[in-house]
Amino acid sequence: MSRICCFAALLFLGACSGGGTSVYDIGPGGSDPDLSDISVYVSDGPYAEVLKACSTADIASLCTLDTLPLIGQDSPAATIPDVMSRVLVSHPWMALRFEEVLSQLPLDMLPQFKGVTAIVIDSDIRPSYYSAGTAAIYLDPASLWLTNEEKATISRVADYRSNFGADLQFIDLWRYVKDNDYAYASYSLYGTEIRELGDIIYPLARLLFHELAHANDLLPPGYQPVLDPQLTPYQAIQSLADVTIAERLHAAYPLTSELWLSLAQVLYRGVPATPEQISYSADVVGASFESDVANETYSYSSRYEDVAMLFEEAMMKYHFDIDRDIAFTDLPLTISPECDDYRVRWGVRNRLGDPAVKQRAEFVAAGLLPDVDFDTFFAGFPTPTSMAMDQGWCSNLILGGVAPQGLAPKNAIHPDQLRQDLQLPGD
């Protein structure tokens, strides 16, 4: 998952490394991606001449919204051509593929792009992130490749968060599920597999829901049309600090688990674990998580990730009828564990269906997409289904139903399912 991150010198939202952060979680944590090789996809677009400079600007040279407005300020009814005119890439295939996927996604996703100035896809970006300095999203192309030739152009540098929390004695896992099977497969950049377009629709949609949630959280839709064009995006965000979806969600429905608020700094910020945290079992962290109102552990890393995770899960269900699993397992004792060596101590499908969690998701969805009526959707949202305790992670794939015919056994666990090696939106 994404999730969010930013350039080091700028005030950006992000999956930051350890240390102090501002209200906007400043700094990308890992090294800044090299964006010198990006170019505009639509060379005759209305902002082609400023798009690269504005998307790569440092804190001293941020563009104003007059120079590069949000997509929605320029195109109130955003179309695919409007979005593509704001795309920059390091390799042409990335733009072509992005446009292909956009044409396959629900059209009512397009309004979510109105809160960004640009979409940057570069081989060096990992993880994906949203920048509060430029109001652009920066996407890891690992979600886009189909061929081995395309894959070869993408950096294989590990997500800088890969080893965060490595000394903890539990594992937290997640997956998206459709009809009691994995909604989509994960593929290594080191493999030789090829993919079809259909293989990347769901994972890219998930990434976009997450990053675009950040964009429309910090610059809420109701305020976008009246922003002062002489402000930079970051100045505009500062002016709206008290009315973001995140601030209003926190005021109405705050997260309260002190255990998880501190653990999130270990798992997602790289803060060293204390002896007490190292002693936590999967049972203990699961009980604390269950007693609070988050739908994901990443939600505890910042108020903005809380919003993005609620929106991401809700939209995957709303648009694609895809369920989400989350579980806490023991640390496997074997050197080369297989999937069922991860023994579930607490786990559910559709955590968002818990009434206290659902009301938070309703609040977020209404704030980010005020023109959409979600009443029927949330009224029919399934209640959580508990996993079988002390059973393996893969043995818990089939819950409350019969396995679809031809369901393949899952004997391996992909690193994407581990928070310590996650590629969510920026994460």
XYZ file of C-alpha atoms in Angstrom:
427
model
C 0.000 0.000 0.000
C 0.605 3.120 -1.099
C 0.873 5.074 0.879
C 1.919 8.823 1.205
C 5.386 10.301 1.156
C 7.172 13.424 -0.018
C 10.373 15.094 -1.067
C 12.761 15.483 1.836
C 13.194 19.236 1.717
C 9.515 19.961 1.217
C 6.513 19.727 3.443
C 4.986 16.604 1.984
C 2.700 13.958 3.316
C 4.438 10.713 3.608
C 5.410 7.357 4.861
C 8.330 8.950 6.621
C 11.164 7.393 8.489
C 11.781 7.999 12.157
C 12.194 11.291 13.919
C 9.966 14.265 14.467
C 7.386 15.262 11.906
C 5.206 18.279 11.319
C 1.452 18.237 11.096
C 1.883 17.110 7.499
C 4.322 14.262 8.187
C 7.234 15.831 6.398
C 9.888 14.064 4.372
C 9.995 10.963 2.214
C 12.019 8.926 4.689
C 13.883 7.170 1.905
C 16.057 8.911 -0.654
C 14.345 11.311 -3.035
C 13.513 9.777 -6.410
C 15.444 11.109 -9.386
C 12.795 12.764 -11.543
C 15.179 14.483 -13.959
C 14.225 12.089 -16.763
C 10.460 12.677 -16.757
C 8.695 14.278 -19.709
C 5.132 15.283 -20.443
C 2.925 12.727 -22.172
C 0.745 15.243 -24.044
C 3.309 17.612 -25.533
C 0.702 20.128 -26.722
C -1.324 20.122 -23.507
C -2.332 23.468 -21.986
C 0.277 23.219 -19.214
C 2.961 21.228 -21.028
C 5.538 23.991 -20.689
C 5.278 24.259 -16.882
C 4.272 20.749 -15.889
C 7.744 19.334 -15.276
C 9.122 22.379 -13.480
C 6.091 22.591 -11.203
C 6.088 18.841 -10.449
C 9.766 18.791 -9.489
C 9.981 22.178 -7.737
C 11.748 22.576 -4.418
C 10.375 24.540 -1.485
C 11.770 27.824 -2.791
C 10.257 27.544 -6.265
C 6.802 26.018 -5.852
C 4.362 27.033 -8.576
C 1.212 28.908 -7.760
C -2.218 27.555 -8.619
C -2.423 30.283 -11.230
C 0.569 28.739 -13.026
C -0.565 25.126 -12.605
C -4.109 24.809 -11.240
C -5.720 21.694 -9.889
C -7.318 19.596 -12.629
C -10.730 20.407 -11.209
C -10.102 24.151 -11.273
C -9.348 23.946 -14.980
C -11.793 21.142 -15.877
C -14.753 20.911 -13.455
C -15.994 17.781 -15.283
C -12.669 15.955 -15.557
C -12.245 13.577 -18.486
C -9.541 11.042 -19.314
C -7.897 13.491 -21.765
C -7.887 16.121 -19.005
C -6.088 13.700 -16.694
C -3.648 12.510 -19.342
C -2.684 16.103 -20.155
C -1.211 16.274 -16.631
C 0.827 13.039 -16.846
C 4.630 12.931 -16.815
C 6.632 9.719 -17.186
C 10.196 8.477 -17.351
C 9.293 5.900 -20.050
C 6.528 6.274 -22.684
C 4.999 2.841 -21.987
C 4.015 4.018 -18.495
C 1.716 6.718 -19.842
C 0.223 4.414 -22.452
C -0.503 1.793 -19.810
C -1.902 4.318 -17.354
C -4.321 5.551 -20.009
C -5.323 1.979 -20.843
C -6.155 1.303 -17.213
C -8.042 4.580 -16.805
C -10.278 3.562 -19.696
C -11.133 0.341 -17.810
C -11.844 1.947 -14.437
C -15.301 3.204 -13.409
C -15.922 6.657 -14.870
C -16.968 7.995 -11.488
C -13.338 7.675 -10.423
C -12.448 10.646 -12.616
C -13.802 13.324 -10.234
C -11.216 12.183 -7.692
C -8.458 13.509 -9.972
C -9.813 17.043 -9.671
C -7.758 17.600 -6.508
C -4.322 17.094 -8.123
C -2.115 19.186 -10.390
C -0.165 16.334 -11.987
C 0.439 12.587 -12.113
C 4.104 11.576 -12.192
C 5.195 8.001 -12.982
C 8.912 7.339 -12.828
C 11.049 4.221 -12.673
C 12.752 5.462 -9.486
C 9.611 6.120 -7.420
C 9.160 3.728 -4.498
C 6.853 3.963 -2.676
C 4.077 5.962 -4.331
C 3.213 9.219 -2.629
C 1.294 12.494 -2.667
C 3.110 15.809 -2.345
C 1.564 18.613 -0.330
C 4.085 20.961 -1.925
C 3.026 20.349 -5.524
C -0.436 18.756 -5.056
C 0.705 15.986 -7.417
C 0.723 12.223 -7.014
C 3.865 10.203 -7.739
C 3.288 6.584 -8.738
C 5.527 3.528 -8.580
C 5.265 1.827 -12.009
C 5.509 -1.609 -10.383
C 1.692 -1.535 -10.590
C 1.718 -0.957 -14.358
C 4.102 -3.300 -16.199
C 2.868 -6.166 -18.379
C 5.990 -7.393 -20.172
C 9.487 -8.323 -19.047
C 10.850 -5.486 -21.180
C 8.714 -2.980 -19.301
C 9.578 -4.556 -15.985
C 13.292 -4.215 -16.743
C 12.989 -0.414 -16.824
C 11.752 -0.245 -13.191
C 14.046 0.209 -10.212
C 14.326 -2.854 -7.981
C 15.404 -0.894 -4.934
C 13.455 -2.115 -1.902
C 10.888 0.064 -0.178
C 12.870 1.907 2.488
C 10.431 0.623 5.141
C 11.241 -3.006 4.421
C 12.889 -3.787 7.753
C 10.845 -1.564 10.033
C 9.583 -3.542 13.030
C 11.675 -6.588 12.127
C 12.288 -7.440 15.805
C 8.594 -7.539 16.740
C 7.177 -10.934 17.668
C 4.011 -10.769 15.580
C 3.113 -10.279 11.936
C 0.187 -8.256 10.634
C -1.167 -9.335 7.259
C -3.702 -8.027 4.757
C -5.153 -9.025 1.423
C -8.009 -8.143 -0.907
C -10.394 -11.025 -1.576
C -13.117 -11.661 -4.132
C -15.320 -14.756 -4.027
C -13.131 -16.450 -1.413
C -9.987 -16.103 -3.506
C -7.302 -13.488 -3.854
C -8.692 -10.528 -5.815
C -5.411 -10.224 -7.680
C -1.997 -11.800 -7.724
C 1.282 -10.195 -6.716
C 4.309 -10.444 -8.975
C 7.961 -9.915 -8.208
C 10.071 -7.484 -10.205
C 12.681 -10.247 -10.252
C 10.434 -12.822 -11.902
C 9.895 -13.596 -15.567
C 6.096 -13.680 -15.508
C 4.087 -11.515 -17.860
C 0.696 -9.994 -17.078
C -2.514 -9.141 -18.886
C -4.195 -5.759 -18.527
C -6.861 -7.315 -16.328
C -4.199 -8.354 -13.817
C -3.375 -4.765 -12.916
C -6.813 -3.104 -12.823
C -7.553 -3.819 -9.151
C -4.114 -3.105 -7.696
C -3.799 0.168 -9.590
C -7.324 1.189 -8.586
C -6.437 0.521 -4.954
C -3.331 2.681 -5.279
C -5.259 5.519 -6.907
C -8.050 5.455 -4.326
C -5.416 5.845 -1.640
C -3.312 8.617 -3.169
C -6.285 10.590 -4.468
C -7.837 10.402 -0.999
C -4.832 12.320 0.273
C -5.238 14.944 -2.420
C -8.904 15.573 -1.721
C -8.491 15.335 2.030
C -5.988 18.205 2.210
C -7.769 20.269 -0.433
C -11.416 19.304 0.209
C -13.680 19.320 -2.860
C -15.928 22.120 -1.594
C -12.974 24.478 -1.289
C -11.148 23.655 -4.516
C -13.135 26.034 -6.796
C -12.518 29.059 -4.554
C -8.819 28.655 -3.761
C -6.721 31.793 -4.191
C -4.800 31.227 -7.462
C -1.853 33.231 -6.131
C -1.188 30.597 -3.461
C 1.046 27.579 -3.916
C -0.631 24.235 -3.186
C 1.152 24.052 0.142
C 0.006 27.544 1.119
C -3.529 26.574 0.145
C -3.274 23.428 2.255
C -2.035 25.463 5.216
C -4.990 27.827 4.846
C -7.396 24.859 5.046
C -5.627 22.987 7.851
C -8.635 23.134 10.187
C -11.178 21.865 7.651
C -9.439 18.843 6.165
C -11.355 15.575 6.254
C -8.604 14.187 8.510
C -8.957 16.909 11.131
C -12.727 16.640 11.177
C -12.591 12.838 11.368
C -10.160 13.026 14.277
C -12.389 15.493 16.103
C -15.506 13.352 15.663
C -14.158 9.783 15.758
C -10.546 9.687 17.028
C -8.354 6.607 17.248
C -7.522 5.924 20.893
C -5.336 2.800 21.134
C -2.113 4.033 22.693
C -0.573 0.634 21.978
C -1.169 1.010 18.248
C -0.429 4.708 18.077
C 3.051 3.898 19.385
C 3.494 0.656 17.418
C 2.731 2.478 14.172
C 5.812 4.616 14.736
C 7.860 1.413 14.826
C 6.230 -0.244 11.811
C 5.949 2.805 9.557
C 8.387 5.435 10.818
C 11.326 3.253 11.753
C 11.353 4.186 15.446
C 13.217 1.454 17.395
C 10.907 -0.901 19.277
C 11.016 -0.828 23.072
C 11.499 -4.060 25.070
C 7.809 -3.938 25.955
C 6.781 -3.640 22.308
C 9.085 -6.501 21.353
C 7.278 -8.637 23.928
C 3.817 -8.035 22.433
C 2.158 -11.177 21.113
C -0.289 -11.375 18.233
C -3.088 -11.932 20.761
C -2.242 -8.706 22.602
C -2.018 -6.476 19.531
C -5.127 -8.061 18.040
C -7.160 -7.388 21.163
C -6.054 -3.751 21.240
C -6.833 -3.310 17.557
C -10.283 -4.883 17.951
C -11.186 -2.543 20.825
C -10.572 0.582 18.718
C -12.115 1.907 15.477
C -9.392 1.698 12.797
C -9.746 -0.533 9.751
C -5.977 -0.898 9.276
C -2.810 -0.647 11.345
C -1.352 1.892 8.906
C -4.187 4.195 9.958
C -2.326 4.836 13.204
C 0.723 6.287 11.432
C -1.053 9.608 10.778
C -4.527 11.116 10.582
C -4.127 11.354 6.817
C -3.373 7.658 6.425
C -6.424 6.963 8.577
C -8.572 8.771 5.999
C -6.877 7.138 3.028
C -7.199 3.593 4.389
C -10.907 4.008 5.173
C -11.546 5.408 1.696
C -9.424 2.793 -0.066
C -11.223 -0.158 1.518
C -14.665 1.382 1.041
C -14.071 2.152 -2.641
C -12.701 -1.311 -3.418
C -15.944 -2.736 -2.065
C -18.161 -0.056 -3.648
C -16.725 -0.315 -7.153
C -15.593 -3.939 -7.383
C -17.306 -5.842 -4.535
C -13.877 -6.756 -3.176
C -13.481 -7.651 0.492
C -10.480 -6.931 2.695
C -8.857 -9.231 5.245
C -6.655 -8.184 8.117
C -5.022 -10.506 10.659
C -2.353 -10.753 13.328
C -0.304 -13.917 13.416
C 2.505 -15.436 15.399
C 6.016 -15.059 14.086
C 6.697 -18.354 12.271
C 9.363 -20.503 13.893
C 10.585 -22.127 10.693
C 13.405 -20.660 8.606
C 11.427 -20.802 5.358
C 7.779 -20.469 6.422
C 4.903 -21.266 4.114
C 1.553 -19.538 4.189
C -0.097 -21.660 6.877
C 2.905 -21.331 9.169
C 1.453 -17.891 9.899
C -1.066 -18.879 12.578
C -3.918 -16.424 12.983
C -4.488 -15.120 16.514
C -6.966 -12.437 15.476
C -8.386 -11.755 12.058
C -11.505 -10.622 10.210
C -12.842 -10.033 6.741
C -14.579 -6.683 6.162
C -13.464 -4.901 9.315
C -15.136 -1.858 7.772
C -18.499 -3.486 8.476
C -18.090 -3.027 12.233
C -20.659 -0.293 13.077
C -18.117 1.948 14.829
C -15.649 1.625 11.958
C -18.323 1.988 9.287
C -19.538 5.344 10.562
C -15.994 6.656 10.169
C -15.828 5.343 6.586
C -19.191 6.954 5.812
C -17.895 10.259 7.122
C -14.783 10.044 4.936
C -16.609 8.965 1.768
C -19.149 11.772 2.127
C -16.372 14.315 2.596
C -14.238 13.161 -0.324
C -17.103 12.514 -2.760
C -19.903 14.855 -1.626
C -21.899 14.400 -4.837
C -22.247 10.622 -4.419
C -25.049 9.071 -2.345
C -23.488 6.224 -0.353
C -26.463 5.561 1.952
C -27.589 2.323 0.308
C -24.032 1.065 -0.059
C -23.122 1.480 3.591
C -26.517 0.248 4.785
C -25.823 -3.039 3.010
C -22.152 -3.320 3.925
C -21.461 -6.852 5.241
C -20.658 -7.298 8.904
C -17.160 -8.598 9.716
C -16.516 -12.325 9.388
C -14.079 -13.703 11.945
C -11.248 -15.966 10.919
C -10.610 -19.338 12.554
C -8.146 -18.827 15.372
C -4.955 -20.908 15.440
C -5.437 -21.757 11.777
C -3.088 -20.696 9.003
C -3.435 -17.516 6.981
C -4.159 -19.402 3.763
C -6.523 -21.819 5.488
C -8.550 -18.722 6.351
C -8.959 -17.660 2.741
C -12.355 -19.357 2.466
C -14.715 -17.837 5.029
C -18.436 -18.453 5.333
C -18.791 -20.078 1.951
C -17.663 -22.721 -0.498
C -14.418 -22.392 -2.397
C -14.948 -21.501 -6.055
C -14.313 -24.398 -8.384
C -10.682 -24.617 -9.365
C -9.430 -22.492 -6.453
C -5.664 -22.900 -6.400
C -4.019 -23.578 -3.038
C -1.839 -20.736 -1.793
C 1.296 -22.209 -0.263
C 3.476 -19.127 -0.303
C 3.035 -15.684 1.182
C 3.991 -12.684 -0.891
C 6.006 -9.896 0.748
C 3.328 -7.365 -0.252
C 1.101 -8.895 2.406
C 3.606 -8.069 5.145
C 3.607 -4.540 6.523
C 7.393 -4.709 6.837
C 7.665 -4.991 3.063
C 4.631 -3.219 1.790
C 4.239 -1.240 -1.400
C 1.063 0.537 -0.475
C 0.514 3.835 -1.197
C 3.442 5.261 -0.140
C 1.935 3.821 0.417
